[in-house]
Coordinates of C-alpha atoms in Angstrom, one line a residue:
M187 CA -54.4 -260.0 -20.1
T188 CA -57.0 -259.6 -17.2
T189 CA -59.4 -262.8 -16.8
N190 CA -62.1 -260.3 -16.4
R191 CA -61.6 -257.5 -19.1
G192 CA -64.5 -254.9 -19.3
V193 CA -66.6 -256.3 -16.8
H194 CA -66.9 -254.3 -13.6
L195 CA -68.7 -255.2 -10.4
A196 CA -71.9 -253.2 -8.7
M197 CA -70.4 -251.1 -5.9
G198 CA -72.1 -249.8 -2.9
G199 CA -73.1 -246.0 -2.1
G200 CA -71.3 -242.9 -0.7
S201 CA -68.8 -240.1 -2.0
E202 CA -65.9 -242.5 -2.4
F203 CA -67.7 -244.8 -4.6
D204 CA -69.3 -242.3 -6.4
A205 CA -65.9 -241.0 -6.8
I206 CA -64.9 -244.0 -8.1
R207 CA -67.6 -245.0 -10.6
A208 CA -67.1 -241.2 -12.0
M209 CA -63.7 -242.2 -13.1
V210 CA -64.4 -245.7 -14.4
E211 CA -67.1 -244.0 -16.6
E212 CA -64.4 -241.5 -17.7
W213 CA -62.1 -244.6 -18.6
G214 CA -64.6 -246.4 -20.3
P215 CA -63.1 -249.6 -22.4
R216 CA -59.6 -248.7 -21.1
A217 CA -60.8 -250.0 -17.3
A218 CA -61.1 -253.3 -17.1
G219 CA -62.6 -255.5 -14.2
I220 CA -62.7 -252.8 -11.6
G221 CA -64.7 -253.6 -8.4
D222 CA -63.4 -256.5 -6.7
D223 CA -60.8 -256.8 -4.1
A224 CA -57.8 -257.7 -6.7
A225 CA -57.0 -257.8 -10.1
V226 CA -56.7 -261.2 -11.9
L227 CA -53.8 -261.3 -14.6
V228 CA -53.0 -264.1 -16.8
V229 CA -49.4 -263.5 -17.9
P230 CA -48.9 -264.8 -21.5
P231 CA -47.2 -268.3 -21.7
G232 CA -43.1 -268.0 -21.7
Q233 CA -43.3 -264.7 -20.4
R234 CA -42.1 -262.9 -17.0
L235 CA -44.0 -260.6 -15.2
V236 CA -42.5 -257.3 -14.3
A237 CA -43.9 -254.4 -12.1
S238 CA -43.0 -251.4 -10.7
T239 CA -44.3 -248.2 -8.8
D240 CA -44.1 -244.7 -8.7
A241 CA -45.3 -241.7 -6.4
S242 CA -46.4 -238.4 -7.8
I243 CA -47.0 -235.7 -4.8
E244 CA -48.4 -232.2 -4.8
G245 CA -45.7 -230.0 -3.6
V246 CA -42.9 -232.6 -4.1
H247 CA -43.2 -233.6 -7.9
F248 CA -45.5 -231.2 -8.9
R249 CA -47.2 -227.5 -8.2
R250 CA -50.7 -227.1 -8.8
A251 CA -50.5 -223.6 -10.4
W252 CA -47.9 -225.0 -12.8
L253 CA -50.1 -227.9 -14.3
S254 CA -53.6 -228.7 -15.0
P255 CA -55.3 -231.8 -13.1
E256 CA -55.3 -233.8 -16.4
E257 CA -51.4 -233.2 -16.6
V258 CA -50.8 -234.1 -13.3
G259 CA -52.6 -237.6 -14.0
A260 CA -50.9 -238.0 -17.4
R261 CA -47.4 -237.4 -15.7
A262 CA -47.9 -239.9 -13.1
A263 CA -48.8 -242.7 -15.4
A264 CA -46.0 -241.7 -18.0
A265 CA -43.5 -242.3 -15.2
A266 CA -44.9 -245.4 -14.0
L267 CA -45.3 -246.6 -17.7
S268 CA -41.8 -245.4 -18.3
D269 CA -40.2 -248.1 -16.2
L270 CA -42.1 -250.7 -18.0
A271 CA -40.2 -249.1 -21.1
A272 CA -36.9 -249.7 -19.6
M273 CA -37.4 -253.4 -19.3
A274 CA -39.0 -253.6 -22.5
A275 CA -42.1 -254.7 -21.2
A276 CA -45.4 -254.9 -22.6
P277 CA -47.9 -253.3 -20.5
L278 CA -50.7 -255.4 -18.7
G279 CA -52.3 -253.3 -16.4
L280 CA -52.0 -250.3 -14.2
L281 CA -53.5 -249.7 -10.6
L282 CA -54.0 -245.9 -9.2
A283 CA -54.0 -245.5 -5.7
L284 CA -55.1 -241.9 -5.0
A285 CA -54.8 -239.8 -1.8
V286 CA -57.0 -236.6 -2.2
P287 CA -57.6 -233.6 -0.5
E288 CA -61.0 -231.6 -0.6
S289 CA -59.6 -229.1 -2.6
W290 CA -59.0 -231.6 -5.7
Q291 CA -62.3 -233.7 -5.2
S292 CA -64.2 -231.5 -8.0
V293 CA -61.2 -232.4 -10.7
L294 CA -60.7 -235.9 -9.9
V295 CA -62.1 -236.9 -13.0
D296 CA -60.0 -234.7 -15.0
V297 CA -57.1 -236.2 -13.4
A298 CA -58.2 -239.6 -14.1
R299 CA -58.8 -238.5 -17.9
G300 CA -54.8 -237.6 -17.9
V301 CA -54.0 -241.2 -16.4
G302 CA -56.5 -242.4 -19.0
A303 CA -55.2 -240.9 -22.3
V304 CA -51.6 -242.1 -21.4
A305 CA -52.8 -245.7 -20.3
G306 CA -54.7 -245.8 -23.7
R307 CA -51.8 -244.4 -25.9
V308 CA -49.5 -247.6 -25.0
G309 CA -52.6 -249.9 -24.6
C310 CA -52.7 -250.4 -20.8
A311 CA -55.8 -251.3 -19.0
I312 CA -56.5 -249.5 -16.0
L313 CA -57.4 -252.4 -13.3
G314 CA -58.3 -250.3 -10.3
G315 CA -56.7 -249.2 -7.4
N316 CA -57.9 -247.1 -3.9
V317 CA -59.2 -243.8 -3.0
A318 CA -58.6 -242.1 0.1
R319 CA -58.4 -238.9 2.0
A320 CA -55.5 -236.6 2.7
S321 CA -54.0 -233.0 3.3
E322 CA -52.0 -233.2 -0.2
L323 CA -53.0 -235.0 -3.6
S324 CA -50.6 -238.0 -4.2
L325 CA -50.9 -240.8 -6.8
T326 CA -49.2 -243.9 -6.3
T327 CA -49.2 -245.7 -9.8
T328 CA -48.3 -249.5 -10.0
V329 CA -47.7 -250.9 -13.4
L330 CA -47.6 -254.8 -14.5
G331 CA -46.1 -255.8 -17.8
S332 CA -44.9 -259.1 -19.3
V333 CA -41.8 -259.6 -21.6
V334 CA -40.0 -263.0 -22.5
R335 CA -36.2 -261.2 -21.7
P336 CA -36.2 -258.2 -19.4
T337 CA -33.4 -255.7 -20.6
S338 CA -31.9 -254.5 -17.3
R339 CA -29.4 -251.9 -16.5
A340 CA -26.7 -254.5 -16.0
G341 CA -26.2 -255.8 -19.6
A342 CA -23.6 -253.2 -21.1
R343 CA -20.4 -254.6 -22.4
P344 CA -17.0 -252.8 -23.6
G345 CA -17.6 -252.3 -27.2
D346 CA -21.2 -251.4 -27.1
A347 CA -22.5 -248.1 -28.4
L348 CA -24.5 -245.7 -26.2
F349 CA -27.8 -244.2 -27.6
V350 CA -30.4 -242.2 -26.7
T351 CA -33.9 -241.4 -27.8
G352 CA -35.7 -238.1 -28.5
R353 CA -34.3 -234.9 -27.9
L354 CA -33.4 -233.7 -24.1
G355 CA -33.6 -230.4 -22.0
G356 CA -37.3 -229.6 -22.3
P357 CA -38.4 -230.3 -19.0
R358 CA -35.5 -228.4 -17.0
A359 CA -36.0 -225.4 -19.5
A360 CA -39.5 -225.4 -18.4
L361 CA -38.9 -225.9 -14.9
L362 CA -36.4 -222.9 -14.8
A363 CA -38.6 -220.8 -16.5
L364 CA -41.5 -221.4 -13.7
L365 CA -39.3 -221.1 -11.1
D366 CA -38.3 -217.7 -12.4
G367 CA -41.5 -216.7 -12.8
R368 CA -41.6 -216.5 -16.6
T369 CA -43.3 -218.2 -19.3
P370 CA -42.1 -221.6 -20.5
D371 CA -41.5 -222.1 -24.4
P372 CA -44.7 -224.1 -25.4
A373 CA -42.7 -226.8 -26.5
H374 CA -40.4 -227.1 -23.6
R375 CA -43.7 -227.2 -21.2
A376 CA -45.1 -229.9 -23.3
R377 CA -42.0 -232.0 -22.6
L378 CA -42.4 -231.3 -18.9
A379 CA -46.3 -231.3 -18.6
T380 CA -47.2 -234.4 -21.2
P381 CA -44.3 -236.7 -21.2
V382 CA -44.4 -240.0 -23.4
P383 CA -43.6 -243.3 -22.1
R384 CA -41.2 -245.1 -24.8
V385 CA -43.1 -248.5 -24.7
A386 CA -43.1 -249.4 -28.4
E387 CA -39.8 -247.8 -29.0
A388 CA -38.2 -249.8 -26.1
R389 CA -39.6 -253.2 -27.8
W390 CA -38.1 -252.4 -31.1
L391 CA -34.9 -251.3 -29.7
A392 CA -34.7 -254.8 -27.5
D393 CA -35.4 -256.9 -31.2
Q394 CA -32.5 -254.8 -32.4
G395 CA -30.1 -256.5 -29.3
T396 CA -30.4 -253.9 -26.5
T397 CA -27.9 -255.0 -24.1
A398 CA -28.7 -252.5 -21.2
A399 CA -31.4 -250.0 -20.7
I400 CA -32.6 -247.2 -18.2
D401 CA -35.4 -244.7 -18.6
I402 CA -34.2 -241.2 -18.3
S403 CA -36.0 -239.6 -15.1
D404 CA -33.0 -238.2 -12.8
G405 CA -31.1 -236.6 -15.7
L406 CA -28.8 -238.3 -18.3
I407 CA -25.5 -238.2 -16.1
G408 CA -27.3 -239.4 -13.0
D409 CA -28.7 -242.2 -15.0
A410 CA -25.8 -243.2 -17.3
E411 CA -24.2 -243.3 -13.8
H412 CA -26.9 -246.3 -12.6
L413 CA -26.5 -248.0 -15.7
A414 CA -22.6 -248.1 -15.6
R415 CA -22.5 -249.0 -11.9
A416 CA -25.2 -251.7 -12.8
S417 CA -23.1 -253.2 -15.6
G418 CA -19.7 -252.6 -14.0
V419 CA -18.3 -250.4 -17.1
T420 CA -17.5 -246.7 -18.0
L421 CA -19.7 -245.1 -20.2
V422 CA -18.2 -242.4 -22.4
L423 CA -20.3 -239.6 -23.1
E424 CA -19.7 -236.7 -26.4
A425 CA -21.9 -234.1 -24.9
A426 CA -21.8 -232.4 -28.3
S427 CA -23.8 -235.1 -30.1
V428 CA -26.8 -235.4 -26.9
P429 CA -29.8 -234.2 -29.0
R430 CA -31.3 -231.2 -27.6
M431 CA -34.4 -229.3 -27.9
T432 CA -34.5 -225.8 -29.6
G433 CA -33.1 -223.3 -27.1
V434 CA -31.3 -225.9 -24.8
R435 CA -27.6 -225.7 -24.0
P436 CA -25.5 -229.2 -23.9
E437 CA -25.0 -228.9 -20.1
E438 CA -28.8 -228.4 -19.9
A439 CA -29.7 -231.4 -21.9
L440 CA -27.2 -233.7 -19.9
A441 CA -28.8 -232.4 -16.2
S442 CA -32.3 -232.5 -17.3
G443 CA -34.6 -234.7 -15.6
E444 CA -38.2 -236.1 -16.0
E445 CA -37.6 -236.7 -19.6
Y446 CA -38.4 -240.6 -19.5
E447 CA -36.5 -241.1 -22.5
L448 CA -34.5 -244.1 -23.0
L449 CA -30.6 -244.5 -22.6
V450 CA -29.6 -248.1 -24.1
T451 CA -26.5 -249.7 -25.1
L452 CA -26.7 -251.9 -28.4
P453 CA -23.4 -253.6 -30.1
F454 CA -22.0 -251.5 -32.5
G455 CA -24.0 -251.5 -35.9
G456 CA -27.2 -253.1 -33.8
A457 CA -29.7 -250.6 -34.5
D458 CA -30.9 -248.8 -37.9
V459 CA -31.6 -245.3 -36.5
T460 CA -33.2 -244.0 -39.7
A461 CA -35.9 -246.9 -39.7
F462 CA -36.6 -246.0 -35.7
E463 CA -37.1 -242.3 -36.6
R464 CA -39.1 -243.1 -39.2
L465 CA -41.3 -245.5 -37.4
F466 CA -41.6 -243.7 -34.1
G467 CA -40.9 -239.8 -35.2
I468 CA -38.4 -239.1 -32.8
P469 CA -34.2 -239.5 -33.4
L470 CA -32.5 -242.3 -32.2
T471 CA -28.9 -240.8 -31.5
C472 CA -25.5 -242.5 -30.7
I473 CA -23.8 -240.2 -27.9
G474 CA -21.0 -242.6 -27.1
A475 CA -19.6 -245.8 -26.1
V476 CA -18.8 -248.5 -23.3
E477 CA -15.5 -249.0 -22.1
A478 CA -14.0 -251.3 -19.5
A479 CA -14.6 -249.9 -16.0
G480 CA -12.3 -247.1 -15.0
A481 CA -11.9 -244.6 -12.3
N482 CA -15.3 -242.9 -13.1
P483 CA -18.4 -244.3 -14.1
V484 CA -19.1 -241.6 -16.5
I485 CA -16.7 -239.5 -18.6
V486 CA -18.5 -236.6 -20.5
V487 CA -16.4 -235.1 -23.3
G488 CA -16.8 -231.5 -24.4
A489 CA -19.0 -230.3 -21.2
R490 CA -17.8 -229.1 -17.7
V491 CA -20.0 -231.1 -15.8
D492 CA -20.3 -233.2 -12.6
P493 CA -20.3 -236.7 -14.3
T494 CA -22.2 -238.4 -11.1
R495 CA -24.7 -235.6 -10.4
G496 CA -28.0 -236.6 -10.8
H497 CA -31.3 -236.1 -8.8
D498 CA -31.5 -237.8 -5.2
H499 CA -35.1 -237.8 -4.0
L500 CA -34.1 -237.8 -0.5
S501 CA -31.5 -235.1 -0.7

């Protein structure tokens, strides 16, 4: 928690601080202690600090014609908070650095509304950040959390079962429709425009004995490879078992990125999937198993895919 929760300092005049005041007003009680040079946090005794940062850049991660300003903000916050979920960390605070072109200044509060909606949903305070001028809109979101025992990508063991949360494929289906000039299915578009970081789900799974975890941002196959290599194992995926949104083919679900669902390994029998779905309203599905390391880090049974193909941000 912050040591100055709910108390903001007075700020000077000018367009920059007018914009900050407008965003703080929009965030209301979700913002904490804004106006000083830095945020002050207290990590609960016995817990470890977890930090991550994520960038969302116009023309690279989103197109203005496809998303509302509020959705742009929501996606940026969800992507960053999803990294805390992957570590089973409870959110402590969020810092937002905005680079804003003139064409976005009139809707900056709408962007902030999207950030605030996602932060509020997972109980994450907004601690401050920075505003600067730029030629394209850019949101750099830093999140801080705490946890007694972080989950990582490196703990999967031969004999574990492989699970995924939710249903996959919506973001890719929506993106392909937009690129083709078609109107996406509303359910697919919602998964692309307003993803949900699985923070509470991750903490529940950690209590069940999660051995390794990763959030699905680069696609199931690509992120499965990251987990497999970090753990020094091979993951065997059953393509037919991968839960899909309606209208999505198995191969599309395997490749779909920006899902922000969780891929986790658990000891066999270590999770009550019925209790999970009853509690969170989404499925928890066993899609494969962990084996000793072999020639390939990921083996997909029942689909013709490139087993190591994931999104590469620099390609």
